[in-house]
PDB file of C-alpha atoms in Angstrom:
ATOM      1  CA  MET A 249      30.614  -5.639  -4.027  1.00 84.00           C
ATOM      2  CA  LEU A 250      28.536  -3.933  -7.262  1.00 89.00           C
ATOM      3  CA  ASN A 251      26.620  -7.031  -7.496  1.00 91.00           C
ATOM      4  CA  ASP A 252      25.851  -6.341  -3.777  1.00 92.00           C
ATOM      5  CA  ILE A 253      24.860  -3.065  -4.320  1.00 92.00           C
ATOM      6  CA  TYR A 254      22.787  -3.980  -7.453  1.00 94.00           C
ATOM      7  CA  GLU A 255      21.104  -7.008  -5.535  1.00 95.00           C
ATOM      8  CA  GLU A 256      20.355  -4.901  -1.967  1.00 95.00           C
ATOM      9  CA  THR A 257      18.866  -1.484  -4.503  1.00 95.00           C
ATOM     10  CA  GLU A 258      16.835  -4.286  -6.385  1.00 95.00           C
ATOM     11  CA  MET A 259      15.904  -5.963  -3.181  1.00 96.00           C
ATOM     12  CA  LYS A 260      14.191  -2.236  -0.915  1.00 96.00           C
ATOM     13  CA  MET A 261      12.423  -1.201  -4.491  1.00 96.00           C
ATOM     14  CA  GLU A 262      10.813  -4.346  -4.778  1.00 96.00           C
ATOM     15  CA  ASP A 263      10.324  -3.231  -1.416  1.00 95.00           C
ATOM     16  CA  SER A 264       8.969   0.471  -2.182  1.00 95.00           C
ATOM     17  CA  ILE A 265       6.268  -1.332  -5.307  1.00 95.00           C
ATOM     18  CA  GLU A 266       5.112  -4.007  -2.401  1.00 95.00           C
ATOM     19  CA  ALA A 267       4.313  -1.253  -0.390  1.00 94.00           C
ATOM     20  CA  MET A 268       2.345   0.354  -2.451  1.00 94.00           C
ATOM     21  CA  LYS A 269      -0.350  -2.260  -3.407  1.00 92.00           C
ATOM     22  CA  ARG A 270      -0.602  -2.903   0.498  1.00 89.00           C
ATOM     23  CA  ASP A 271      -1.291   0.763  -0.021  1.00 87.00           C
ATOM     24  CA  PHE A 272      -4.044   0.568  -3.234  1.00 87.00           C
ATOM     25  CA  HIS A 273      -5.994  -2.385  -1.526  1.00 82.00           C
ATOM     26  CA  THR A 274      -7.024  -0.241   1.464  1.00 77.00           C
ATOM     27  CA  LEU A 275      -8.606   2.399  -1.108  1.00 81.00           C
ATOM     28  CA  ARG A 276     -12.210   1.773  -1.870  1.00 74.00           C
ATOM     29  CA  THR A 277     -13.056   0.648  -5.573  1.00 75.00           C
ATOM     30  CA  GLY A 278     -17.058  -0.964  -7.312  1.00 72.00           C
ATOM     31  CA  LYS A 279     -16.525  -3.375  -5.994  1.00 78.00           C
ATOM     32  CA  VAL A 280     -16.548  -3.581  -1.775  1.00 81.00           C
ATOM     33  CA  THR A 281     -13.216  -5.969   0.379  1.00 81.00           C
ATOM     34  CA  THR A 282     -12.151  -6.259   3.722  1.00 84.00           C
ATOM     35  CA  SER A 283      -8.787  -4.715   2.770  1.00 82.00           C
ATOM     36  CA  VAL A 284     -11.316  -1.550   3.355  1.00 82.00           C
ATOM     37  CA  LEU A 285     -10.949  -2.172   7.960  1.00 85.00           C
ATOM     38  CA  ASP A 286      -7.107  -2.833   7.179  1.00 84.00           C
ATOM     39  CA  ALA A 287      -6.215  -0.094   9.367  1.00 83.00           C
ATOM     40  CA  VAL A 288      -9.228  -0.159  12.022  1.00 88.00           C
ATOM     41  CA  LYS A 289      -8.191  -1.127  14.868  1.00 91.00           C
ATOM     42  CA  VAL A 290     -10.189  -1.901  17.945  1.00 91.00           C
ATOM     43  CA  GLU A 291      -9.494  -1.590  21.703  1.00 88.00           C
ATOM     44  CA  TYR A 292      -9.109  -5.854  23.439  1.00 87.00           C
ATOM     45  CA  TYR A 293      -7.783  -6.788  26.634  1.00 87.00           C
ATOM     46  CA  GLY A 294      -5.927  -3.153  26.874  1.00 87.00           C
ATOM     47  CA  SER A 295      -4.434  -2.611  23.051  1.00 90.00           C
ATOM     48  CA  MET A 296      -5.182  -1.830  20.151  1.00 90.00           C
ATOM     49  CA  THR A 297      -6.040  -5.033  17.706  1.00 90.00           C
ATOM     50  CA  PRO A 298      -6.562  -5.010  13.985  1.00 91.00           C
ATOM     51  CA  LEU A 299     -10.045  -5.403  13.280  1.00 89.00           C
ATOM     52  CA  ASN A 300      -9.349  -8.637  11.234  1.00 89.00           C
ATOM     53  CA  GLN A 301      -8.088 -10.125  15.339  1.00 92.00           C
ATOM     54  CA  VAL A 302     -10.874 -10.109  16.719  1.00 91.00           C
ATOM     55  CA  ALA A 303     -13.432 -10.360  14.055  1.00 92.00           C
ATOM     56  CA  ASN A 304     -15.235 -12.106  10.691  1.00 93.00           C
ATOM     57  CA  ILE A 305     -15.070  -9.504   7.866  1.00 92.00           C
ATOM     58  CA  THR A 306     -16.645 -10.801   4.910  1.00 91.00           C
ATOM     59  CA  ALA A 307     -18.073  -9.508   1.989  1.00 88.00           C
ATOM     60  CA  THR A 308     -21.483 -10.402   1.837  1.00 88.00           C
ATOM     61  CA  ASP A 309     -21.600  -8.975  -1.719  1.00 86.00           C
ATOM     62  CA  ALA A 310     -20.162  -5.389  -3.963  1.00 81.00           C
ATOM     63  CA  THR A 311     -21.847  -2.990  -1.343  1.00 85.00           C
ATOM     64  CA  THR A 312     -21.921  -4.322   1.601  1.00 90.00           C
ATOM     65  CA  LEU A 313     -19.503  -6.293   4.711  1.00 91.00           C
ATOM     66  CA  ARG A 314     -20.254  -8.327   7.475  1.00 94.00           C
ATOM     67  CA  ILE A 315     -18.496  -7.573  10.535  1.00 93.00           C
ATOM     68  CA  SER A 316     -18.488 -10.997  13.152  1.00 93.00           C
ATOM     69  CA  PRO A 317     -16.742 -10.057  16.395  1.00 92.00           C
ATOM     70  CA  PHE A 318     -14.948 -13.715  18.430  1.00 91.00           C
ATOM     71  CA  GLU A 319     -17.032 -11.925  21.909  1.00 90.00           C
ATOM     72  CA  LYS A 320     -20.065 -10.011  21.532  1.00 88.00           C
ATOM     73  CA  THR A 321     -18.943  -8.401  24.253  1.00 88.00           C
ATOM     74  CA  ILE A 322     -17.333  -6.116  22.342  1.00 89.00           C
ATOM     75  CA  LEU A 323     -19.682  -5.542  19.465  1.00 90.00           C
ATOM     76  CA  ASN A 324     -19.984  -1.810  21.107  1.00 89.00           C
ATOM     77  CA  ASP A 325     -15.137  -1.360  20.726  1.00 90.00           C
ATOM     78  CA  VAL A 326     -15.845  -2.272  17.141  1.00 90.00           C
ATOM     79  CA  GLU A 327     -18.570  -0.433  16.407  1.00 90.00           C
ATOM     80  CA  THR A 328     -16.668   2.935  17.507  1.00 89.00           C
ATOM     81  CA  ALA A 329     -13.538   1.752  16.210  1.00 89.00           C
ATOM     82  CA  ILE A 330     -15.364   1.572  12.894  1.00 88.00           C
ATOM     83  CA  GLN A 331     -16.845   5.490  13.531  1.00 88.00           C
ATOM     84  CA  LYS A 332     -13.531   6.343  14.714  1.00 87.00           C
ATOM     85  CA  ALA A 333     -11.295   5.023  11.697  1.00 84.00           C
ATOM     86  CA  ASN A 334     -13.512   7.327   9.263  1.00 79.00           C
ATOM     87  CA  ILE A 335     -14.135   4.715   5.885  1.00 80.00           C
ATOM     88  CA  GLY A 336     -17.139   6.536   5.231  1.00 76.00           C
ATOM     89  CA  VAL A 337     -20.428   4.205   5.764  1.00 84.00           C
ATOM     90  CA  ASN A 338     -21.409   4.431   9.203  1.00 88.00           C
ATOM     91  CA  PRO A 339     -21.403   0.724  11.003  1.00 90.00           C
ATOM     92  CA  ASN A 340     -25.438  -0.676  11.876  1.00 91.00           C
ATOM     93  CA  ASN A 341     -24.826  -3.072  15.312  1.00 89.00           C
ATOM     94  CA  ASP A 342     -28.178  -5.372  15.663  1.00 87.00           C
ATOM     95  CA  GLY A 343     -27.031  -6.695  18.860  1.00 86.00           C
ATOM     96  CA  ASP A 344     -24.649 -10.081  16.700  1.00 88.00           C
ATOM     97  CA  PHE A 345     -22.534  -8.981  14.199  1.00 91.00           C
ATOM     98  CA  ILE A 346     -22.314  -5.555  12.159  1.00 92.00           C
ATOM     99  CA  ILE A 347     -23.832  -4.417   8.227  1.00 93.00           C
ATOM    100  CA  LEU A 348     -21.253  -1.465   7.406  1.00 91.00           C
ATOM    101  CA  ASN A 349     -23.181  -0.894   3.618  1.00 89.00           C
ATOM    102  CA  PHE A 350     -21.116   1.400   1.171  1.00 84.00           C
ATOM    103  CA  PRO A 351     -22.676   3.171  -1.432  1.00 83.00           C
ATOM    104  CA  PRO A 352     -22.564   3.116  -5.299  1.00 82.00           C
ATOM    105  CA  MET A 353     -19.586   5.058  -5.545  1.00 81.00           C
ATOM    106  CA  THR A 354     -20.747   8.267  -7.211  1.00 84.00           C
ATOM    107  CA  SER A 355     -17.878   9.377 -10.545  1.00 87.00           C
ATOM    108  CA  ASP A 356     -16.458  12.182  -8.004  1.00 88.00           C
ATOM    109  CA  GLN A 357     -15.774   9.400  -6.153  1.00 85.00           C
ATOM    110  CA  ARG A 358     -13.629   7.133  -7.499  1.00 87.00           C
ATOM    111  CA  GLN A 359     -11.717  10.367  -9.493  1.00 90.00           C
ATOM    112  CA  GLU A 360     -11.364  11.382  -5.411  1.00 91.00           C
ATOM    113  CA  THR A 361      -9.835   7.483  -5.419  1.00 89.00           C
ATOM    114  CA  VAL A 362      -7.744   7.949  -8.198  1.00 92.00           C
ATOM    115  CA  LYS A 363      -6.141  11.200  -7.594  1.00 94.00           C
ATOM    116  CA  GLN A 364      -4.971   8.622  -3.853  1.00 92.00           C
ATOM    117  CA  ALA A 365      -3.707   6.090  -5.822  1.00 93.00           C
ATOM    118  CA  LYS A 366      -1.623   8.653  -7.735  1.00 95.00           C
ATOM    119  CA  ALA A 367      -0.231   9.482  -3.854  1.00 95.00           C
ATOM    120  CA  LYS A 368       0.433   6.919  -3.101  1.00 94.00           C
ATOM    121  CA  ALA A 369       2.036   5.873  -6.451  1.00 96.00           C
ATOM    122  CA  GLU A 370       4.293   9.456  -6.655  1.00 97.00           C
ATOM    123  CA  ASN A 371       5.038   7.677  -2.927  1.00 96.00           C
ATOM    124  CA  ALA A 372       6.353   4.682  -3.885  1.00 96.00           C
ATOM    125  CA  LYS A 373       8.305   6.467  -6.718  1.00 97.00           C
ATOM    126  CA  VAL A 374      10.080   8.721  -4.583  1.00 97.00           C
ATOM    127  CA  ALA A 375      11.114   6.035  -2.382  1.00 96.00           C
ATOM    128  CA  ILE A 376      12.270   3.782  -5.346  1.00 97.00           C
ATOM    129  CA  ARG A 377      13.827   7.768  -6.154  1.00 97.00           C
ATOM    130  CA  ASN A 378      16.159   7.220  -3.095  1.00 97.00           C
ATOM    131  CA  ASN A 379      17.260   3.165  -2.801  1.00 96.00           C
ATOM    132  CA  ARG A 380      18.125   4.333  -6.167  1.00 96.00           C
ATOM    133  CA  LYS A 381      20.743   7.976  -4.651  1.00 96.00           C
ATOM    134  CA  SER A 382      21.323   5.875  -0.875  1.00 96.00           C
ATOM    135  CA  ALA A 383      22.485   3.028  -4.677  1.00 95.00           C
ATOM    136  CA  ASN A 384      24.810   5.669  -6.523  1.00 95.00           C
ATOM    137  CA  ASP A 385      26.306   7.357  -3.388  1.00 95.00           C
ATOM    138  CA  ALA A 386      26.741   3.869  -2.665  1.00 94.00           C
ATOM    139  CA  VAL A 387      29.219   3.522  -5.874  1.00 94.00           C
ATOM    140  CA  LYS A 388      31.268   6.954  -5.643  1.00 94.00           C
ATOM    141  CA  LYS A 389      32.255   6.045  -2.488  1.00 93.00           C
ATOM    142  CA  LEU A 390      34.162   2.648  -3.851  1.00 92.00           C
ATOM    143  CA  GLU A 391      35.454   5.247  -6.423  1.00 91.00           C
ATOM    144  CA  LYS A 392      36.388   8.095  -4.397  1.00 92.00           C
ATOM    145  CA  ASP A 393      38.173   4.955  -1.639  1.00 92.00           C
ATOM    146  CA  LYS A 394      39.895   4.207  -5.229  1.00 90.00           C
ATOM    147  CA  GLU A 395      38.229   0.868  -5.353  1.00 91.00           C
ATOM    148  CA  ILE A 396      37.108   1.464  -8.400  1.00 91.00           C
ATOM    149  CA  SER A 397      38.023   3.129 -11.704  1.00 92.00           C
ATOM    150  CA  GLU A 398      35.894   5.687 -12.656  1.00 92.00           C
ATOM    151  CA  ASP A 399      34.825   3.966 -15.402  1.00 93.00           C
ATOM    152  CA  GLU A 400      33.128   0.669 -13.421  1.00 92.00           C
ATOM    153  CA  SER A 401      32.121   3.611 -11.598  1.00 93.00           C
ATOM    154  CA  LYS A 402      29.695   5.615 -14.327  1.00 95.00           C
ATOM    155  CA  SER A 403      28.869   1.607 -16.095  1.00 95.00           C
ATOM    156  CA  ALA A 404      28.041   0.730 -12.090  1.00 94.00           C
ATOM    157  CA  GLN A 405      25.676   4.510 -11.970  1.00 95.00           C
ATOM    158  CA  ASP A 406      23.898   4.034 -15.768  1.00 96.00           C
ATOM    159  CA  LYS A 407      23.251  -0.004 -13.877  1.00 96.00           C
ATOM    160  CA  ILE A 408      21.498   1.318 -10.987  1.00 96.00           C
ATOM    161  CA  GLN A 409      19.222   3.962 -13.405  1.00 96.00           C
ATOM    162  CA  LYS A 410      18.732   1.237 -15.961  1.00 96.00           C
ATOM    163  CA  ILE A 411      16.960  -1.348 -13.042  1.00 96.00           C
ATOM    164  CA  THR A 412      14.976   2.281 -11.220  1.00 97.00           C
ATOM    165  CA  ASP A 413      13.768   3.091 -14.949  1.00 97.00           C
ATOM    166  CA  LYS A 414      12.417  -0.569 -14.510  1.00 96.00           C
ATOM    167  CA  PHE A 415      10.560  -0.614 -11.633  1.00 96.00           C
ATOM    168  CA  ILE A 416       9.508   3.221 -12.356  1.00 97.00           C
ATOM    169  CA  ALA A 417       7.747   0.593 -15.091  1.00 97.00           C
ATOM    170  CA  GLN A 418       5.893  -0.985 -12.900  1.00 97.00           C
ATOM    171  CA  VAL A 419       4.684   1.444 -10.380  1.00 96.00           C
ATOM    172  CA  ASP A 420       3.208   3.146 -13.077  1.00 96.00           C
ATOM    173  CA  ASP A 421       1.935  -0.471 -14.836  1.00 96.00           C
ATOM    174  CA  VAL A 422       0.532  -1.189 -10.929  1.00 95.00           C
ATOM    175  CA  LEU A 423      -0.751   2.596 -10.761  1.00 95.00           C
ATOM    176  CA  LYS A 424      -2.991   1.257 -14.191  1.00 95.00           C
ATOM    177  CA  ASP A 425      -4.380  -1.377 -13.022  1.00 92.00           C
ATOM    178  CA  LYS A 426      -6.075   0.175 -10.152  1.00 91.00           C
ATOM    179  CA  GLU A 427      -7.057   2.581 -12.434  1.00 91.00           C
ATOM    180  CA  LYS A 428      -8.613   1.201 -14.252  1.00 89.00           C
ATOM    181  CA  ASP A 429     -10.269  -0.664 -11.490  1.00 85.00           C
ATOM    182  CA  ILE A 430     -11.366   1.531  -9.947  1.00 85.00           C
ATOM    183  CA  THR A 431     -13.240   3.177 -12.878  1.00 84.00           C
ATOM    184  CA  THR A 432     -14.392   0.921 -14.094  1.00 79.00           C
ATOM    185  CA  ILE A 433     -18.422   0.670 -12.443  1.00 67.00           C
TER     186      ILE A 433
END
């Protein structure tokens, strides 16, 4: 019973960290990556489709992305979707593909991006703490139903806290790496 609670709690906390890492991929660092366009959706045959499913996206250098739609007919739709996504640059459409030129980040932009990363990390910590609360509630319910003793309940809650501390430390480590990545010029 308790081992199931521990395993489920660890799985949920791991999911929180993975979600934070995915969120971090959308943040711009010194070198532009194709993941800054992950949230861009294009109207394609009547449905909103992720940009990477209707076009090739390549980083030609540290500040430039090139987008080549699979069908030339949707070039203007892709351009419009990028403008609506408000990613901080205007697309340059040459009739065959779209070029996005990202200017080098200023120190203010870097600090703002670090703030965004910290907010995403804090969201992950909140999710982890919510998982801890759910696990502790499950343990307390077992104690209330007389399936485990008070001592077992206390030691289970202590173990859940240790698991939580481990994952909070992981969040801090991942955030520290991301901050370094953002602030490195």
